[in-house]
PDB file of C-alpha atoms in Angstrom:
ATOM      1  CA  UNK A1088      52.769 -14.081 -31.695  1.00  0.00           C
ATOM      2  CA  UNK A1089      55.251 -16.811 -30.853  1.00  0.00           C
ATOM      3  CA  UNK A1090      56.530 -15.586 -27.489  1.00  0.00           C
ATOM      4  CA  UNK A1091      54.936 -16.563 -24.186  1.00  0.00           C
ATOM      5  CA  UNK A1092      54.899 -14.732 -20.867  1.00  0.00           C
ATOM      6  CA  UNK A1093      53.971 -16.562 -17.685  1.00  0.00           C
ATOM      7  CA  UNK A1094      52.647 -14.159 -15.061  1.00  0.00           C
ATOM      8  CA  UNK A1095      52.817 -15.505 -11.514  1.00  0.00           C
ATOM      9  CA  UNK A1096      49.957 -13.742  -9.738  1.00  0.00           C
ATOM     10  CA  UNK A1097      48.353 -13.495  -6.313  1.00  0.00           C
ATOM     11  CA  UNK A1098      48.174 -11.325  -3.246  1.00  0.00           C
ATOM     12  CA  UNK A1099      51.282 -10.044  -1.512  1.00  0.00           C
ATOM     13  CA  UNK A1100      53.027 -12.831   0.390  1.00  0.00           C
ATOM     14  CA  UNK A1101      51.657 -15.626  -1.819  1.00  0.00           C
ATOM     15  CA  UNK A1102      55.159 -16.599  -2.987  1.00  0.00           C
ATOM     16  CA  UNK A1103      55.148 -15.013  -6.453  1.00  0.00           C
ATOM     17  CA  UNK A1104      58.867 -14.217  -6.493  1.00  0.00           C
ATOM     18  CA  UNK A1105      59.896 -17.683  -5.335  1.00  0.00           C
ATOM     19  CA  UNK A1106      57.737 -19.504  -7.877  1.00  0.00           C
ATOM     20  CA  UNK A1107      58.654 -17.118 -10.701  1.00  0.00           C
ATOM     21  CA  UNK A1108      62.344 -17.703  -9.990  1.00  0.00           C
ATOM     22  CA  UNK A1109      61.798 -21.463 -10.076  1.00  0.00           C
ATOM     23  CA  UNK A1110      59.869 -21.220 -13.360  1.00  0.00           C
ATOM     24  CA  UNK A1111      62.447 -18.895 -14.934  1.00  0.00           C
ATOM     25  CA  UNK A1112      65.280 -21.246 -13.946  1.00  0.00           C
ATOM     26  CA  UNK A1113      63.490 -24.370 -15.215  1.00  0.00           C
ATOM     27  CA  UNK A1114      62.485 -22.733 -18.499  1.00  0.00           C
ATOM     28  CA  UNK A1115      65.655 -20.692 -19.004  1.00  0.00           C
ATOM     29  CA  UNK A1116      63.562 -17.534 -19.497  1.00  0.00           C
ATOM     30  CA  UNK A1117      64.331 -14.018 -18.204  1.00  0.00           C
ATOM     31  CA  UNK A1118      62.245 -12.834 -15.271  1.00  0.00           C
ATOM     32  CA  UNK A1119      60.876  -9.463 -14.214  1.00  0.00           C
ATOM     33  CA  UNK A1120      59.765  -8.539 -10.719  1.00  0.00           C
ATOM     34  CA  UNK A1121      56.724  -6.254 -11.050  1.00  0.00           C
ATOM     35  CA  UNK A1122      57.552  -4.471  -7.787  1.00  0.00           C
ATOM     36  CA  UNK A1123      60.545  -2.945  -9.590  1.00  0.00           C
ATOM     37  CA  UNK A1124      58.177  -1.270 -12.083  1.00  0.00           C
ATOM     38  CA  UNK A1125      56.231   0.703  -9.440  1.00  0.00           C
ATOM     39  CA  UNK A1126      56.784   4.460  -9.535  1.00  0.00           C
ATOM     40  CA  UNK A1127      58.055   5.975  -6.249  1.00  0.00           C
ATOM     41  CA  UNK A1128      54.601   7.457  -5.504  1.00  0.00           C
ATOM     42  CA  UNK A1129      53.042   3.965  -5.462  1.00  0.00           C
ATOM     43  CA  UNK A1130      55.743   2.628  -3.145  1.00  0.00           C
ATOM     44  CA  UNK A1131      55.285   5.608  -0.798  1.00  0.00           C
ATOM     45  CA  UNK A1132      51.530   5.026  -0.719  1.00  0.00           C
ATOM     46  CA  UNK A1133      51.831   1.321   0.038  1.00  0.00           C
ATOM     47  CA  UNK A1134      54.597   1.910   2.603  1.00  0.00           C
ATOM     48  CA  UNK A1135      52.225   4.298   4.393  1.00  0.00           C
ATOM     49  CA  UNK A1136      49.550   1.586   4.463  1.00  0.00           C
ATOM     50  CA  UNK A1137      47.348   3.140   1.762  1.00  0.00           C
ATOM     51  CA  UNK A1138      45.967   0.741  -0.849  1.00  0.00           C
ATOM     52  CA  UNK A1139      46.605   1.598  -4.487  1.00  0.00           C
ATOM     53  CA  UNK A1140      43.706   2.621  -6.695  1.00  0.00           C
ATOM     54  CA  UNK A1141      43.080   1.398 -10.228  1.00  0.00           C
ATOM     55  CA  UNK A1142      44.422   4.772 -11.427  1.00  0.00           C
ATOM     56  CA  UNK A1143      47.631   4.216  -9.421  1.00  0.00           C
ATOM     57  CA  UNK A1144      48.070   0.766 -10.935  1.00  0.00           C
ATOM     58  CA  UNK A1145      47.369   1.651 -14.584  1.00  0.00           C
ATOM     59  CA  UNK A1146      50.794   3.164 -15.486  1.00  0.00           C
ATOM     60  CA  UNK A1147      52.553   0.398 -13.541  1.00  0.00           C
ATOM     61  CA  UNK A1148      50.681  -2.327 -15.427  1.00  0.00           C
ATOM     62  CA  UNK A1149      51.273  -0.534 -18.752  1.00  0.00           C
ATOM     63  CA  UNK A1150      55.034  -0.438 -18.155  1.00  0.00           C
ATOM     64  CA  UNK A1151      54.998  -4.146 -17.316  1.00  0.00           C
ATOM     65  CA  UNK A1152      52.957  -4.877 -20.464  1.00  0.00           C
ATOM     66  CA  UNK A1153      55.481  -2.889 -22.496  1.00  0.00           C
ATOM     67  CA  UNK A1154      58.393  -4.864 -20.984  1.00  0.00           C
ATOM     68  CA  UNK A1155      56.662  -8.124 -21.983  1.00  0.00           C
ATOM     69  CA  UNK A1156      56.104  -6.787 -25.518  1.00  0.00           C
ATOM     70  CA  UNK A1157      59.696  -5.597 -25.843  1.00  0.00           C
ATOM     71  CA  UNK A1158      60.992  -9.069 -25.019  1.00  0.00           C
ATOM     72  CA  UNK A1159      58.356 -10.814 -27.143  1.00  0.00           C
ATOM     73  CA  UNK A1160      59.289  -8.721 -30.169  1.00  0.00           C
ATOM     74  CA  UNK A1161      62.845 -10.003 -29.701  1.00  0.00           C
ATOM     75  CA  UNK A1162      61.471 -13.556 -29.689  1.00  0.00           C
ATOM     76  CA  UNK A1163      62.039 -13.984 -25.950  1.00  0.00           C
ATOM     77  CA  UNK A1164      59.701 -15.850 -23.636  1.00  0.00           C
ATOM     78  CA  UNK A1165      59.472 -14.355 -20.137  1.00  0.00           C
ATOM     79  CA  UNK A1166      58.300 -14.910 -16.577  1.00  0.00           C
ATOM     80  CA  UNK A1167      56.819 -12.019 -14.589  1.00  0.00           C
ATOM     81  CA  UNK A1168      55.594 -11.570 -11.035  1.00  0.00           C
ATOM     82  CA  UNK A1169      52.526  -9.373 -10.749  1.00  0.00           C
ATOM     83  CA  UNK A1170      49.635  -9.364  -8.301  1.00  0.00           C
ATOM     84  CA  UNK A1171      47.234  -9.049 -11.294  1.00  0.00           C
ATOM     85  CA  UNK A1172      44.393  -9.068  -8.786  1.00  0.00           C
ATOM     86  CA  UNK A1173      41.597  -7.952 -11.100  1.00  0.00           C
ATOM     87  CA  UNK A1174      40.582  -9.276 -14.472  1.00  0.00           C
ATOM     88  CA  UNK A1175      40.900  -5.734 -15.872  1.00  0.00           C
ATOM     89  CA  UNK A1176      44.576  -5.729 -14.794  1.00  0.00           C
ATOM     90  CA  UNK A1177      45.112  -9.082 -16.491  1.00  0.00           C
ATOM     91  CA  UNK A1178      43.324  -7.768 -19.585  1.00  0.00           C
ATOM     92  CA  UNK A1179      45.826  -4.912 -19.718  1.00  0.00           C
ATOM     93  CA  UNK A1180      48.753  -7.346 -19.440  1.00  0.00           C
ATOM     94  CA  UNK A1181      47.178  -9.487 -22.182  1.00  0.00           C
ATOM     95  CA  UNK A1182      47.522  -6.489 -24.523  1.00  0.00           C
ATOM     96  CA  UNK A1183      51.239  -7.349 -24.733  1.00  0.00           C
ATOM     97  CA  UNK A1184      52.401  -8.868 -28.018  1.00  0.00           C
ATOM     98  CA  UNK A1185      52.868 -12.282 -26.427  1.00  0.00           C
ATOM     99  CA  UNK A1186      50.731 -15.131 -25.237  1.00  0.00           C
ATOM    100  CA  UNK A1187      50.217 -14.049 -21.631  1.00  0.00           C
ATOM    101  CA  UNK A1188      49.395 -16.942 -19.310  1.00  0.00           C
ATOM    102  CA  UNK A1189      48.786 -16.901 -15.561  1.00  0.00           C
ATOM    103  CA  UNK A1190      49.758 -18.985 -12.547  1.00  0.00           C
ATOM    104  CA  UNK A1191      47.515 -17.883  -9.667  1.00  0.00           C
ATOM    105  CA  UNK A1192      48.990 -18.751  -6.276  1.00  0.00           C
ATOM    106  CA  UNK A1193      45.887 -19.078  -4.100  1.00  0.00           C
ATOM    107  CA  UNK A1194      45.666 -19.599  -0.369  1.00  0.00           C
ATOM    108  CA  UNK A1195      43.950 -18.637   2.844  1.00  0.00           C
ATOM    109  CA  UNK A1196      44.425 -15.212   4.407  1.00  0.00           C
ATOM    110  CA  UNK A1197      45.781 -16.510   7.767  1.00  0.00           C
ATOM    111  CA  UNK A1198      48.575 -18.457   6.022  1.00  0.00           C
ATOM    112  CA  UNK A1199      49.530 -15.478   3.884  1.00  0.00           C
ATOM    113  CA  UNK A1200      49.283 -13.034   6.809  1.00  0.00           C
ATOM    114  CA  UNK A1201      51.759 -15.221   8.719  1.00  0.00           C
ATOM    115  CA  UNK A1202      54.141 -15.187   5.747  1.00  0.00           C
ATOM    116  CA  UNK A1203      53.872 -11.415   5.435  1.00  0.00           C
ATOM    117  CA  UNK A1204      54.598 -10.829   9.111  1.00  0.00           C
ATOM    118  CA  UNK A1205      57.772 -12.938   8.796  1.00  0.00           C
ATOM    119  CA  UNK A1206      58.960 -11.064   5.684  1.00  0.00           C
ATOM    120  CA  UNK A1207      61.526  -8.314   6.097  1.00  0.00           C
ATOM    121  CA  UNK A1208      62.629  -5.543   3.762  1.00  0.00           C
ATOM    122  CA  UNK A1209      59.474  -5.227   1.669  1.00  0.00           C
ATOM    123  CA  UNK A1210      57.424  -2.045   1.295  1.00  0.00           C
ATOM    124  CA  UNK A1211      54.064  -3.846   1.363  1.00  0.00           C
ATOM    125  CA  UNK A1212      52.766  -3.917   4.974  1.00  0.00           C
ATOM    126  CA  UNK A1213      50.589  -6.816   6.199  1.00  0.00           C
ATOM    127  CA  UNK A1214      47.841  -4.273   6.928  1.00  0.00           C
ATOM    128  CA  UNK A1215      47.092  -4.043   3.185  1.00  0.00           C
ATOM    129  CA  UNK A1216      46.407  -7.766   2.784  1.00  0.00           C
ATOM    130  CA  UNK A1217      42.666  -7.407   3.414  1.00  0.00           C
ATOM    131  CA  UNK A1218      42.387  -4.784   0.644  1.00  0.00           C
ATOM    132  CA  UNK A1219      44.188  -7.156  -1.725  1.00  0.00           C
ATOM    133  CA  UNK A1220      41.803 -10.001  -0.943  1.00  0.00           C
ATOM    134  CA  UNK A1221      38.884  -7.590  -1.428  1.00  0.00           C
ATOM    135  CA  UNK A1222      40.209  -6.728  -4.918  1.00  0.00           C
ATOM    136  CA  UNK A1223      41.122 -10.304  -5.901  1.00  0.00           C
ATOM    137  CA  UNK A1224      39.148 -11.708  -8.805  1.00  0.00           C
ATOM    138  CA  UNK A1225      40.201 -15.340  -9.347  1.00  0.00           C
ATOM    139  CA  UNK A1226      41.017 -16.490 -12.864  1.00  0.00           C
ATOM    140  CA  UNK A1227      37.951 -16.995 -14.988  1.00  0.00           C
ATOM    141  CA  UNK A1228      37.375 -20.282 -16.804  1.00  0.00           C
ATOM    142  CA  UNK A1229      38.067 -18.448 -20.074  1.00  0.00           C
ATOM    143  CA  UNK A1230      41.431 -17.081 -18.902  1.00  0.00           C
ATOM    144  CA  UNK A1231      44.663 -18.771 -20.001  1.00  0.00           C
ATOM    145  CA  UNK A1232      46.118 -20.013 -16.750  1.00  0.00           C
ATOM    146  CA  UNK A1233      46.057 -22.296 -13.761  1.00  0.00           C
ATOM    147  CA  UNK A1234      45.305 -21.855 -10.066  1.00  0.00           C
ATOM    148  CA  UNK A1235      47.669 -23.557  -7.624  1.00  0.00           C
ATOM    149  CA  UNK A1236      47.395 -24.043  -3.847  1.00  0.00           C
ATOM    150  CA  UNK A1237      50.292 -22.073  -2.362  1.00  0.00           C
ATOM    151  CA  UNK A1238      50.462 -24.464   0.615  1.00  0.00           C
ATOM    152  CA  UNK A1239      52.579 -26.935  -1.359  1.00  0.00           C
ATOM    153  CA  UNK A1240      56.390 -26.871  -1.554  1.00  0.00           C
ATOM    154  CA  UNK A1241      57.735 -24.522  -4.273  1.00  0.00           C
ATOM    155  CA  UNK A1242      59.131 -27.411  -6.333  1.00  0.00           C
ATOM    156  CA  UNK A1243      55.723 -29.121  -6.447  1.00  0.00           C
ATOM    157  CA  UNK A1244      53.969 -25.844  -7.356  1.00  0.00           C
ATOM    158  CA  UNK A1245      56.490 -25.275 -10.142  1.00  0.00           C
ATOM    159  CA  UNK A1246      56.142 -28.782 -11.571  1.00  0.00           C
ATOM    160  CA  UNK A1247      52.334 -28.627 -11.389  1.00  0.00           C
ATOM    161  CA  UNK A1248      52.230 -25.221 -13.114  1.00  0.00           C
ATOM    162  CA  UNK A1249      54.563 -26.384 -15.888  1.00  0.00           C
ATOM    163  CA  UNK A1250      52.507 -29.534 -16.450  1.00  0.00           C
ATOM    164  CA  UNK A1251      49.155 -27.706 -16.438  1.00  0.00           C
ATOM    165  CA  UNK A1252      50.444 -25.065 -18.867  1.00  0.00           C
ATOM    166  CA  UNK A1253      52.064 -27.678 -21.087  1.00  0.00           C
ATOM    167  CA  UNK A1254      55.493 -26.052 -20.781  1.00  0.00           C
ATOM    168  CA  UNK A1255      58.651 -28.143 -20.888  1.00  0.00           C
ATOM    169  CA  UNK A1256      61.744 -27.280 -18.887  1.00  0.00           C
ATOM    170  CA  UNK A1257      64.866 -26.573 -20.878  1.00  0.00           C
ATOM    171  CA  UNK A1258      67.061 -29.663 -21.170  1.00  0.00           C
ATOM    172  CA  UNK A1259      69.351 -30.022 -18.176  1.00  0.00           C
ATOM    173  CA  UNK A1260      67.057 -27.986 -15.873  1.00  0.00           C
TER     174      UNK A1260
END
């Protein structure tokens, strides 16, 4: 298993897409946005303000795991955004044929709530934030990853994550 996948995780509004884009650019790795893997039924549920269940998330996480594996089998490293709120979700992602590592963007609910209320064009309503925090299980000491305070500028978060994971940007990035 030579390929690596960095999963940028956290609750909705934590900045996963921004940091994943920064990491993908610095590393020169392809990126996947987990929201694009949700089946229409999940999007409808969340849009209506109904939290997803573990059963709702299972096929979504499996398709993301399979995408990671597909790229890993081609020798490609990847960056993925995924809430990965529970350890069981991360365990499913770790079933991919790659070294799956995590960057947990952690922060306080009021800061994230403010970000969510300012965000336009996303199906995830701010009303579901409390359910996400209720589900959130921070990275365990035995999990391959790093927790970063989301209150820092994106460039600092990116540099810190790269340093903590021991990943080197591609030359010229």
